[in-house]
Amino acid sequence: MNKFEKLGLNEQLLMAIEDMGFETPSEVQEKAIPVLLANDTDMVSLAQTGTGKTAAFGFPLIQKINANDKTTQGLILSPTRELCLQITNELKNYAKYVKGLRVVAIYGGASITEQARDVKRGAQIIVATPGRMQDMINRRMVDITEIEYCVLDEADEMLNMGFYEDISSILSHTPKEKNTWLFSATMPREVATIAKKFMHSPEEITVGTKNSGTDTVQHEYYLVNGRERYLALKRLADANPDIFSVIFCRTKRDTQNVAEKLIEDGYNAAALHGDLSQNQRDMVMKAFRTRQIQMLVATDVAARGIDVDDITHVINYQLPDEIEIYNHRSGRTGRAGKSGISIVIVAKSELRKIKAIEKVLKKQFEAKKIPSSMEICEIQLYHLASKIKNTEINEEVNHYLPAINDVLRDIDREELIKKMVSVEFGRFFNYYKNAKDLNVNATGRDKAPAVDDIPGEGDVRYFINVGERDGYDWKSLKDFLRDTVDLDRDDIFKVDVKESFSFFNTNAAHTEIILQTFTDFKKDGRFVNIEISKNPGGSHKGRGRKRNGNKFSGPNKGFGKKGRKGRRR
Ligand code: ADP
Ligand code: MG
């Protein structure tokens, strides 16, 4: 029996699930769906972003609704227009085999009369932002007096955004006997208050530890001079040529400035903040989703709707004032079971904030060093080489080949390669040849215990010709190396996975066995090759590494893993 079937879902939903390619229920789905299907109950469900909450309430909601009756039976409140549209689309997908079921989205910034007309045609499920919902209730454009299910999605975000009054007022228009399902990534006091006020002995479901980030996210900080944040950002981008990231700034002005500088410096970047029109925002988000933009610089408020999978890095250009917000930021990566990195560019005066976050997250940051110029150049060179290798040949050039051959006649292959690489590489080399070290040492009272000044001599850095393209991330590459060479997880560190190659470090004691193991080593029919890299590697060991590797081996809360059976009450 299919794992979703076991949860009690009906045929129409199972068919849609198969179409979507979901194989295993996520933990929150496994816990919430059977309870919601079997009982008429209220529920409070806490799970990180990216854990599949939409289906956790969407599947049971669709199954419980009577599609033959046009009355509005379900209401989902969600904080932003983007999320509203996203949920609506997901639900439509889930319900594609359910005849007669209509899901309608209502949100600000679009024609209210059109939305009212849409609702009037019959909408068993309405997905709404609180502001627009309130507006439409006041104008008697919707009727929610007969709803049976109300979902508060991303409740913490809605309250953060000041929707408490709207939510209370909206709920006062709904019948008392309905069921309320609250979903949230975190449980601040305000959410607890809502739960107490509007719910009756709710079932409680918690996935992972309350208030802790997903285990798929690695947290790192880079200590720099406050004035050199931008330079540090640039180096981090250069050291990660395939970066796909959201960069968080505190103010609209900083957001705009950083984005403008990045664009000037030749990066695919854009700003996302509240001063943009809805139209501009849509365009930016579309470009980001389709990867035309690699670095999206955003304010916290504007980024609330961002729900893009595969983000490799979240970068805190500045730390937020509240720890909860850090949690939301870092939750933008490491989604759907993938791993991600949350980076903080931090000045000495802010180091104690890092400690405060560690306490709440119950996780350690790794103190890393901004890669040196030479290291970045090396990464860029390898990247360029693999880009050349993977470039599809444009047959149009055939026509010009004789002439080109003629020009390059006297140059042998080796020299030709050197020259080709130098063409592109010149830009980096010129920029970096005189670049200074941006790293700051934590000294005095603020000294971060995480920065230890162990000299690099004992460590060896390696280059290996497999990367993301081959299905690796830092976790799985580490596992692969450990299993193949028979090392401890802790023996391998500073693992840095790029698109088609990676770097890692070990102590020099392991170098011989590693090189030996990987002489003529084949995996899945192809040679896996390891070489010693010329550079010792960017980061010194953080304290994270010393902690029995705990940080790397936490339980996987992602998809595909069976969650604990039974439910917590
Ligand atoms: P959340 O609301 O918890 O942040 P979403 O519901 O937006 O998470 O889900 C995150 C991503 O995971 C979406 O792309 C969704 O389609 C996908 N997803 C959800 N459930 C599953 C599953 N059981 N198997 C595979 N992918 C899933
Ligand atoms: Mg969600």
Tab-separated table of N, CA and C in Angstrom, residues 275-337:
chain	number	residue	atom	x	y	z
A	275	ASP	N	9.002	49.543	-1.656
A	275	ASP	CA	8.803	50.716	-2.510
A	275	ASP	C	8.547	50.355	-3.964
A	276	LEU	N	8.710	49.080	-4.281
A	276	LEU	CA	8.429	48.676	-5.663
A	276	LEU	C	6.924	48.511	-5.841
A	277	SER	N	6.456	48.747	-7.040
A	277	SER	CA	5.040	48.499	-7.312
A	277	SER	C	4.829	46.986	-7.384
A	278	GLN	N	3.562	46.589	-7.255
A	278	GLN	CA	3.272	45.158	-7.313
A	278	GLN	C	3.798	44.561	-8.612
A	279	ASN	N	3.641	45.339	-9.676
A	279	ASN	CA	4.091	44.882	-10.975
A	279	ASN	C	5.603	44.634	-11.006
A	280	GLN	N	6.351	45.597	-10.464
A	280	GLN	CA	7.807	45.446	-10.408
A	280	GLN	C	8.195	44.235	-9.570
A	281	ARG	N	7.488	44.070	-8.459
A	281	ARG	CA	7.802	42.934	-7.585
A	281	ARG	C	7.568	41.616	-8.310
A	282	ASP	N	6.445	41.555	-9.028
A	282	ASP	CA	6.148	40.330	-9.773
A	282	ASP	C	7.253	40.030	-10.770
A	283	MET	N	7.736	41.089	-11.413
A	283	MET	CA	8.774	40.878	-12.415
A	283	MET	C	10.068	40.372	-11.787
A	284	VAL	N	10.428	40.983	-10.671
A	284	VAL	CA	11.638	40.547	-9.974
A	284	VAL	C	11.507	39.084	-9.545
A	285	MET	N	10.354	38.745	-8.969
A	285	MET	CA	10.173	37.376	-8.491
A	285	MET	C	10.210	36.369	-9.642
A	286	LYS	N	9.659	36.790	-10.765
A	286	LYS	CA	9.662	35.884	-11.914
A	286	LYS	C	11.102	35.650	-12.386
A	287	ALA	N	11.867	36.737	-12.450
A	287	ALA	CA	13.256	36.611	-12.885
A	287	ALA	C	14.050	35.755	-11.900
A	288	PHE	N	13.715	35.865	-10.626
A	288	PHE	CA	14.420	35.072	-9.617
A	288	PHE	C	14.060	33.588	-9.771
A	289	ARG	N	12.770	33.315	-9.895
A	289	ARG	CA	12.329	31.923	-10.037
A	289	ARG	C	12.975	31.251	-11.239
A	290	THR	N	13.136	32.020	-12.314
A	290	THR	CA	13.687	31.421	-13.525
A	290	THR	C	15.210	31.548	-13.570
A	291	ARG	N	15.796	31.963	-12.434
A	291	ARG	CA	17.258	31.994	-12.290
A	291	ARG	C	17.951	33.055	-13.129
A	292	GLN	N	17.194	33.985	-13.677
A	292	GLN	CA	17.883	35.082	-14.345
A	292	GLN	C	18.555	35.946	-13.297
A	293	ILE	N	18.015	35.900	-12.106
A	293	ILE	CA	18.639	36.601	-10.983
A	293	ILE	C	19.216	35.548	-10.042
A	294	GLN	N	20.498	35.721	-9.715
A	294	GLN	CA	21.151	34.761	-8.824
A	294	GLN	C	21.134	35.248	-7.387
A	295	MET	N	21.123	36.589	-7.247
A	295	MET	CA	21.159	37.158	-5.905
A	295	MET	C	20.034	38.153	-5.741
A	296	LEU	N	19.093	37.810	-4.882
A	296	LEU	CA	17.949	38.673	-4.640
A	296	LEU	C	18.176	39.387	-3.316
A	297	VAL	N	18.277	40.707	-3.371
A	297	VAL	CA	18.519	41.472	-2.150
A	297	VAL	C	17.175	41.965	-1.639
A	298	ALA	N	16.816	41.598	-0.412
A	298	ALA	CA	15.441	41.841	0.024
A	298	ALA	C	15.351	42.321	1.460
A	299	THR	N	14.277	43.051	1.745
A	299	THR	CA	13.942	43.355	3.135
A	299	THR	C	13.133	42.180	3.677
A	300	ASP	N	13.045	42.106	4.999
A	300	ASP	CA	12.316	40.986	5.593
A	300	ASP	C	10.856	40.977	5.177
A	301	VAL	N	10.260	42.164	5.205
A	301	VAL	CA	8.838	42.217	4.875
A	301	VAL	C	8.604	41.776	3.434
A	302	ALA	N	9.407	42.303	2.523
A	302	ALA	CA	9.194	41.978	1.115
A	302	ALA	C	9.465	40.510	0.838
A	303	ALA	N	10.353	39.906	1.625
A	303	ALA	CA	10.748	38.530	1.344
A	303	ALA	C	9.762	37.519	1.903
A	304	ARG	N	8.737	38.025	2.587
A	304	ARG	CA	7.836	37.076	3.252
A	304	ARG	C	7.156	36.127	2.295
A	305	GLY	N	6.899	36.615	1.104
A	305	GLY	CA	6.210	35.730	0.175
A	305	GLY	C	7.129	34.775	-0.555
A	306	ILE	N	8.432	34.930	-0.373
A	306	ILE	CA	9.350	34.130	-1.185
A	306	ILE	C	9.275	32.673	-0.800
A	307	ASP	N	8.924	31.866	-1.742
A	307	ASP	CA	8.771	30.453	-1.484
A	307	ASP	C	9.412	29.707	-2.633
A	308	VAL	N	10.701	29.892	-2.781
A	308	VAL	CA	11.413	29.305	-3.908
A	308	VAL	C	12.282	28.171	-3.372
A	309	ASP	N	12.165	27.009	-3.975
A	309	ASP	CA	13.007	25.891	-3.541
A	309	ASP	C	14.411	26.079	-4.109
A	310	ASP	N	15.342	25.302	-3.604
A	310	ASP	CA	16.701	25.257	-4.163
A	310	ASP	C	17.560	26.481	-3.883
A	311	ILE	N	17.153	27.349	-2.975
A	311	ILE	CA	18.034	28.465	-2.623
A	311	ILE	C	19.257	27.892	-1.909
A	312	THR	N	20.452	28.216	-2.417
A	312	THR	CA	21.656	27.602	-1.843
A	312	THR	C	22.138	28.335	-0.601
A	313	HIS	N	22.052	29.672	-0.620
A	313	HIS	CA	22.548	30.457	0.498
A	313	HIS	C	21.557	31.546	0.888
A	314	VAL	N	21.337	31.671	2.181
A	314	VAL	CA	20.685	32.872	2.686
A	314	VAL	C	21.803	33.704	3.285
A	315	ILE	N	21.903	34.958	2.888
A	315	ILE	CA	22.972	35.786	3.437
A	315	ILE	C	22.384	36.925	4.260
A	316	ASN	N	22.757	36.965	5.514
A	316	ASN	CA	22.362	38.079	6.369
A	316	ASN	C	23.408	39.170	6.207
A	317	TYR	N	23.112	40.127	5.351
A	317	TYR	CA	24.046	41.220	5.132
A	317	TYR	C	24.170	42.002	6.438
A	318	GLN	N	23.029	42.155	7.087
A	318	GLN	CA	23.026	42.646	8.455
A	318	GLN	C	22.132	41.712	9.252
A	319	LEU	N	22.421	41.560	10.523
A	319	LEU	CA	21.562	40.730	11.361
A	319	LEU	C	20.258	41.468	11.643
A	320	PRO	N	19.167	40.732	11.759
A	320	PRO	CA	17.902	41.376	12.127
A	320	PRO	C	17.900	41.698	13.623
A	321	ASP	N	16.959	42.514	14.056
A	321	ASP	CA	16.879	42.840	15.476
A	321	ASP	C	16.339	41.672	16.291
A	322	GLU	N	15.434	40.934	15.676
A	322	GLU	CA	14.821	39.858	16.443
A	322	GLU	C	15.281	38.494	15.969
A	323	ILE	N	15.448	37.603	16.931
A	323	ILE	CA	15.947	36.273	16.625
A	323	ILE	C	14.964	35.490	15.758
A	324	GLU	N	13.667	35.683	16.063
A	324	GLU	CA	12.644	35.013	15.263
A	324	GLU	C	12.850	35.287	13.766
A	325	ILE	N	13.230	36.523	13.484
A	325	ILE	CA	13.373	36.895	12.079
A	325	ILE	C	14.557	36.168	11.453
A	326	TYR	N	15.616	35.985	12.234
A	326	TYR	CA	16.738	35.203	11.697
A	326	TYR	C	16.245	33.815	11.287
A	327	ASN	N	15.418	33.257	12.136
A	327	ASN	CA	14.853	31.940	11.883
A	327	ASN	C	14.057	31.901	10.576
A	328	HIS	N	13.262	32.943	10.364
A	328	HIS	CA	12.498	33.009	9.119
A	328	HIS	C	13.414	33.147	7.914
A	329	ARG	N	14.435	33.976	8.087
A	329	ARG	CA	15.367	34.169	6.976
A	329	ARG	C	16.022	32.846	6.603
A	330	SER	N	16.586	32.183	7.583
A	330	SER	CA	17.349	30.976	7.262
A	330	SER	C	16.436	29.863	6.755
A	331	GLY	N	15.148	29.957	7.112
A	331	GLY	CA	14.204	28.954	6.638
A	331	GLY	C	13.925	29.032	5.141
A	332	ARG	N	14.440	30.079	4.500
A	332	ARG	CA	14.249	30.183	3.045
A	332	ARG	C	15.141	29.208	2.297
A	333	THR	N	16.140	28.668	2.991
A	333	THR	CA	16.977	27.669	2.335
A	333	THR	C	16.787	26.337	3.056
A	334	GLY	N	17.390	25.285	2.501
A	334	GLY	CA	17.246	23.976	3.122
A	334	GLY	C	15.828	23.460	3.056
A	335	ARG	N	15.116	23.818	1.995
A	335	ARG	CA	13.729	23.405	1.874
A	335	ARG	C	13.601	22.051	1.190
A	336	ALA	N	12.454	21.422	1.414
A	336	ALA	CA	12.125	20.168	0.745
A	336	ALA	C	13.260	19.148	0.866
A	337	GLY	N	13.851	19.099	2.055
A	337	GLY	CA	14.853	18.069	2.322
A	337	GLY	C	16.233	18.360	1.764
